[in-house]
Coordinates of C-alpha atoms in Angstrom, one line a residue:
M1 CA -5.1 140.1 8.0
V2 CA -5.6 143.6 9.4
L3 CA -6.7 143.9 13.0
T4 CA -9.5 146.2 13.9
I5 CA -9.1 149.0 16.5
K6 CA -11.3 146.9 18.9
Q7 CA -9.1 143.9 18.5
L8 CA -6.0 145.9 19.0
A9 CA -7.5 147.4 22.2
F10 CA -8.3 143.9 23.5
I11 CA -4.7 142.7 22.8
C12 CA -3.2 145.7 24.6
G13 CA -5.6 145.3 27.5
L14 CA -4.8 141.6 27.8
L15 CA -1.1 142.3 27.7
G16 CA -1.6 145.1 30.2
N17 CA -3.3 142.7 32.6
L18 CA -0.5 140.2 32.3
V19 CA 2.4 142.7 32.7
S20 CA 0.6 144.5 35.5
F21 CA -0.1 141.3 37.3
L22 CA 3.6 140.4 37.2
V23 CA 4.5 143.9 38.5
L24 CA 2.1 143.5 41.3
L25 CA 3.8 140.2 42.3
T26 CA 7.2 141.9 42.7
P27 CA 6.8 142.8 46.4
M28 CA 6.2 139.1 47.2
S29 CA 9.9 138.5 48.0
T30 CA 9.9 141.4 50.4
F31 CA 6.8 140.2 52.2
Y32 CA 8.1 136.7 52.4
R33 CA 11.2 138.1 54.2
I34 CA 8.9 140.0 56.5
Y35 CA 6.9 136.9 57.2
K36 CA 10.0 134.8 57.9
K37 CA 11.5 137.4 60.2
K38 CA 8.2 138.4 61.8
T39 CA 9.0 142.1 61.4
S40 CA 8.3 144.8 58.8
E41 CA 12.0 145.8 59.0
G42 CA 11.3 149.5 58.6
F43 CA 9.6 149.1 55.1
E44 CA 7.0 151.7 54.3
A45 CA 3.3 150.9 53.9
L46 CA 2.5 154.1 52.0
P47 CA 3.1 152.8 48.5
Y48 CA 0.6 149.9 49.0
S49 CA -2.0 152.1 50.6
V50 CA -1.7 154.5 47.6
G51 CA -1.8 151.5 45.2
L52 CA -5.0 150.3 46.9
L53 CA -6.5 153.8 46.5
S54 CA -5.6 153.9 42.8
A55 CA -7.0 150.4 42.2
S56 CA -10.3 151.4 44.0
L57 CA -10.7 154.6 42.0
L58 CA -10.1 152.8 38.7
L59 CA -12.6 150.2 39.7
Y60 CA -15.1 152.9 40.4
Y61 CA -14.3 154.7 37.2
A62 CA -14.6 151.6 35.1
S63 CA -17.9 150.6 36.7
L64 CA -19.5 153.8 35.5
Q65 CA -19.0 152.7 31.9
S66 CA -19.7 149.7 29.8
G67 CA -17.0 147.5 28.1
K68 CA -14.3 148.2 30.6
F69 CA -13.9 144.6 31.9
L70 CA -10.2 144.6 31.2
I71 CA -9.7 147.6 33.5
I72 CA -12.0 146.0 36.1
S73 CA -10.2 142.6 36.1
I74 CA -6.7 143.9 36.7
N75 CA -7.8 146.4 39.4
V76 CA -9.7 143.7 41.3
I77 CA -6.5 141.7 41.4
A78 CA -4.5 144.8 42.3
A79 CA -6.9 145.8 45.1
I80 CA -6.8 142.3 46.6
L81 CA -3.0 142.1 46.5
Q82 CA -2.5 145.6 47.9
L83 CA -4.9 144.8 50.8
F84 CA -3.0 141.5 51.4
Y85 CA 0.3 143.4 51.6
L86 CA -1.3 146.0 54.0
V87 CA -2.6 143.2 56.3
L88 CA 0.9 141.7 56.5
F89 CA 2.2 145.2 57.4
V90 CA -0.3 145.5 60.3
I91 CA 0.4 142.0 61.6
Y92 CA 4.2 142.2 61.6
S93 CA 4.8 145.9 62.4
P94 CA 5.6 147.0 65.9
R95 CA 2.8 148.7 67.8
A96 CA 3.6 152.2 66.5
G97 CA 3.8 150.8 63.0
K98 CA 0.4 149.1 63.3
V99 CA -1.3 152.3 64.5
G100 CA 0.3 154.3 61.7
T101 CA -0.7 151.9 59.0
L102 CA -4.3 151.6 60.3
K103 CA -4.5 155.5 60.4
M104 CA -3.2 155.6 56.8
I105 CA -5.7 153.1 55.6
A106 CA -8.5 154.9 57.3
L107 CA -7.4 158.2 55.7
L108 CA -6.6 157.2 52.2
N109 CA -8.6 154.0 51.6
V110 CA -11.7 154.8 53.6
A111 CA -12.1 158.5 54.1
S112 CA -10.6 159.7 50.8
L113 CA -12.3 157.1 48.6
G114 CA -15.6 157.5 50.5
T115 CA -15.5 161.3 50.0
V116 CA -14.8 161.0 46.3
M117 CA -17.6 158.5 45.8
L118 CA -20.1 160.5 47.9
L119 CA -19.3 163.9 46.3
T120 CA -19.4 162.5 42.7
I121 CA -22.7 160.7 43.4
L122 CA -24.4 163.7 45.0
F123 CA -23.1 166.5 42.7
S124 CA -22.6 164.9 39.2
K125 CA -24.5 162.5 36.9
G126 CA -23.8 160.6 33.7
P127 CA -20.8 161.8 31.7
K128 CA -19.9 164.5 34.2
R129 CA -19.5 161.9 36.9
I130 CA -17.3 159.8 34.6
I131 CA -15.1 162.9 33.8
A132 CA -14.8 163.9 37.5
V133 CA -13.8 160.4 38.6
G134 CA -11.5 160.1 35.6
Y135 CA -9.6 163.2 36.5
I136 CA -9.2 162.1 40.1
A137 CA -8.1 158.6 39.1
A138 CA -5.6 159.9 36.5
G139 CA -4.1 162.3 39.1
V140 CA -3.5 159.5 41.6
N141 CA -2.0 157.4 38.8
I142 CA 0.4 160.2 37.8
A143 CA 1.4 160.6 41.5
I144 CA 2.2 156.8 41.6
Y145 CA 4.3 157.0 38.5
A146 CA 6.1 160.1 39.9
A147 CA 6.9 158.3 43.1
P148 CA 10.2 156.8 41.7
L149 CA 11.5 160.4 41.4
S150 CA 12.8 160.1 44.9
I151 CA 14.7 156.9 43.9
I152 CA 16.1 158.6 40.8
K153 CA 17.4 161.4 43.1
R154 CA 19.0 158.8 45.4
V155 CA 20.7 157.1 42.4
I156 CA 22.2 160.4 41.2
Q157 CA 23.3 161.3 44.7
T158 CA 24.8 157.9 45.6
R159 CA 25.9 156.9 42.1
S160 CA 24.5 153.5 42.9
V161 CA 21.6 151.6 41.3
E162 CA 21.1 149.3 44.3
F163 CA 17.7 150.6 45.0
M164 CA 16.5 150.8 41.4
P165 CA 16.3 147.2 39.9
F166 CA 16.4 147.3 36.1
N167 CA 13.8 144.5 35.7
L168 CA 11.2 146.5 37.7
S169 CA 11.9 149.7 35.7
F170 CA 11.7 147.7 32.4
S171 CA 8.4 146.0 33.4
L172 CA 6.8 149.3 34.5
T173 CA 7.8 150.9 31.2
I174 CA 6.3 148.0 29.2
C175 CA 3.2 148.3 31.4
A176 CA 2.9 152.0 30.6
V177 CA 3.3 151.4 26.9
V178 CA 0.6 148.8 26.6
W179 CA -1.9 150.7 28.7
F180 CA -1.2 153.9 26.8
F181 CA -2.1 152.2 23.5
Y182 CA -5.1 150.6 25.1
G183 CA -6.3 154.1 26.2
I184 CA -5.7 155.4 22.7
F185 CA -7.5 152.6 21.0
V186 CA -10.6 152.9 23.3
N187 CA -10.4 156.7 23.2
D188 CA -9.9 157.0 26.9
Y189 CA -7.4 159.7 27.7
F190 CA -7.8 159.3 31.5
I191 CA -6.1 155.9 31.0
A192 CA -3.6 157.0 28.2
I193 CA -2.2 160.2 29.6
P194 CA -0.9 159.0 33.0
N195 CA 0.9 156.2 31.2
V196 CA 2.8 158.8 29.1
V197 CA 4.3 160.0 32.4
G198 CA 5.0 156.4 33.3
F199 CA 6.7 155.7 30.1
I200 CA 8.9 158.9 30.3
L201 CA 9.9 158.1 33.9
G202 CA 10.5 154.4 33.1
I203 CA 12.9 155.4 30.2
A204 CA 14.6 157.8 32.5
Q205 CA 15.2 155.1 35.1
M206 CA 16.6 152.7 32.6
F207 CA 18.8 155.4 31.1
L208 CA 20.2 156.2 34.6
Y209 CA 20.6 152.5 35.3
V210 CA 22.8 152.0 32.2
I211 CA 24.9 155.2 33.0
F212 CA 25.6 154.4 36.7
K213 CA 25.8 150.6 36.3
Y214 CA 28.1 150.4 33.3
M215 CA 29.5 153.8 32.2
I216 CA 30.3 155.2 35.7
K217 CA 31.6 151.8 36.8
K218 CA 33.8 151.5 33.7
K219 CA 35.2 155.0 34.3
R220 CA 35.8 154.1 38.0
D221 CA 37.6 151.0 37.0
E222 CA 39.8 152.9 34.5
T223 CA 40.7 155.4 37.2
T224 CA 41.6 152.6 39.6
L225 CA 43.8 151.0 36.9
E226 CA 45.5 154.3 36.2
N227 CA 46.2 154.9 39.9
H228 CA 47.6 151.3 40.2
H229 CA 49.8 152.0 37.1
E230 CA 51.1 155.2 38.7
E231 CA 51.9 153.2 41.9
T232 CA 53.7 150.5 39.9
T233 CA 55.3 152.7 37.2
E234 CA 58.7 151.7 35.8
R235 CA 61.5 152.2 38.2
P236 CA 65.1 151.9 36.9
L237 CA 67.0 149.5 39.2
Y238 CA 70.7 148.7 39.2
V239 CA 71.4 145.0 39.7
S240 CA 74.9 143.8 40.4
T241 CA 76.3 141.2 38.0
A242 CA 78.5 140.0 40.8
N243 CA 77.6 138.1 44.0
N244 CA 79.0 140.8 46.3
E245 CA 77.9 144.3 47.0
P246 CA 78.4 146.5 44.0
S247 CA 80.8 149.4 43.9
R248 CA 80.9 152.3 41.6
Q249 CA 83.5 150.6 39.4
E250 CA 81.4 147.4 39.1
E251 CA 79.4 146.6 36.1
L252 CA 75.7 147.1 36.8
T253 CA 72.8 145.9 34.8
V254 CA 69.8 148.3 34.5
V255 CA 66.4 146.7 34.7
S256 CA 62.9 148.1 34.8
I257 CA 60.4 147.1 37.4
T258 CA 56.9 147.3 36.2
S259 CA 54.9 145.4 38.8
P260 CA 55.0 144.5 42.5
R261 CA 55.5 140.9 41.5
Q262 CA 58.7 141.7 39.7
L263 CA 59.9 143.8 42.7
E264 CA 59.3 140.8 44.9
Y265 CA 61.3 138.5 42.5
F266 CA 64.3 140.8 42.4
T267 CA 64.2 141.2 46.2
E268 CA 64.3 137.5 46.7
Y269 CA 66.7 136.4 43.9
H270 CA 68.8 139.5 43.5
P271 CA 69.4 140.8 47.0
M272 CA 72.1 143.1 45.9
F273 CA 70.0 145.3 43.7
M274 CA 69.1 148.9 44.6
E275 CA 67.0 151.7 43.3
R276 CA 68.8 154.3 41.2
D277 CA 68.2 157.2 43.7
E278 CA 69.4 155.2 46.6
Y279 CA 72.5 154.0 44.8
L280 CA 73.5 157.4 43.5
S281 CA 72.9 159.2 46.8

């Protein structure tokens, strides 16, 4: 059975809704911690405000066309969740944080969105309005996908993947792939092209994760092992076969100490041993 383009588009859109919904739920643990501690703990509200703007623009873009219900469904959910996150920020931020968050919402989610809608309604009609809104929505989506560049820079500088969870990078990459194919199947390049950027950056994040999580760690462990080996390298020691202090005429047994544990053993059970350099001095 061969699937039609329309069926493939529906499958990709459905998968896109599912994966995107799971990605949207990832901040829940952060906001649960904020709720428990009753403080925003210095977290930034900007990503959620930009996310709300993106969801609103895509809702506006999809509403101008027919058959875009899969775009509408996920962006309704995204807008609700992002608004919920922003409300929690306002509630649990200190006074300065509340004022800053409210100003940001007013600028990005009220003034900017209102300006886009007003200008496109007044100065464009039909397909031209769709194209204008499509360019703006695609630009905002590309900016969102480019946001992790600061995290990538931090990973390279610190050589630590603490701030770049692999599961999130993987989910975002899968999300970009399914929405890219959805855009291709429905011939909507304003949906497809931003997800090319998302896919490339997602692959870059996972590649860096593997390098710094495993390869750099392995190299670091090997270096540590080499340094430890240098510290505990073999040292010829002379151990007296007699029970009294050895003289130069006594028979001495040469042993090699290869670890601190062996050194401790000879110190305890062969108190008359000495290192070569000390004995020959």
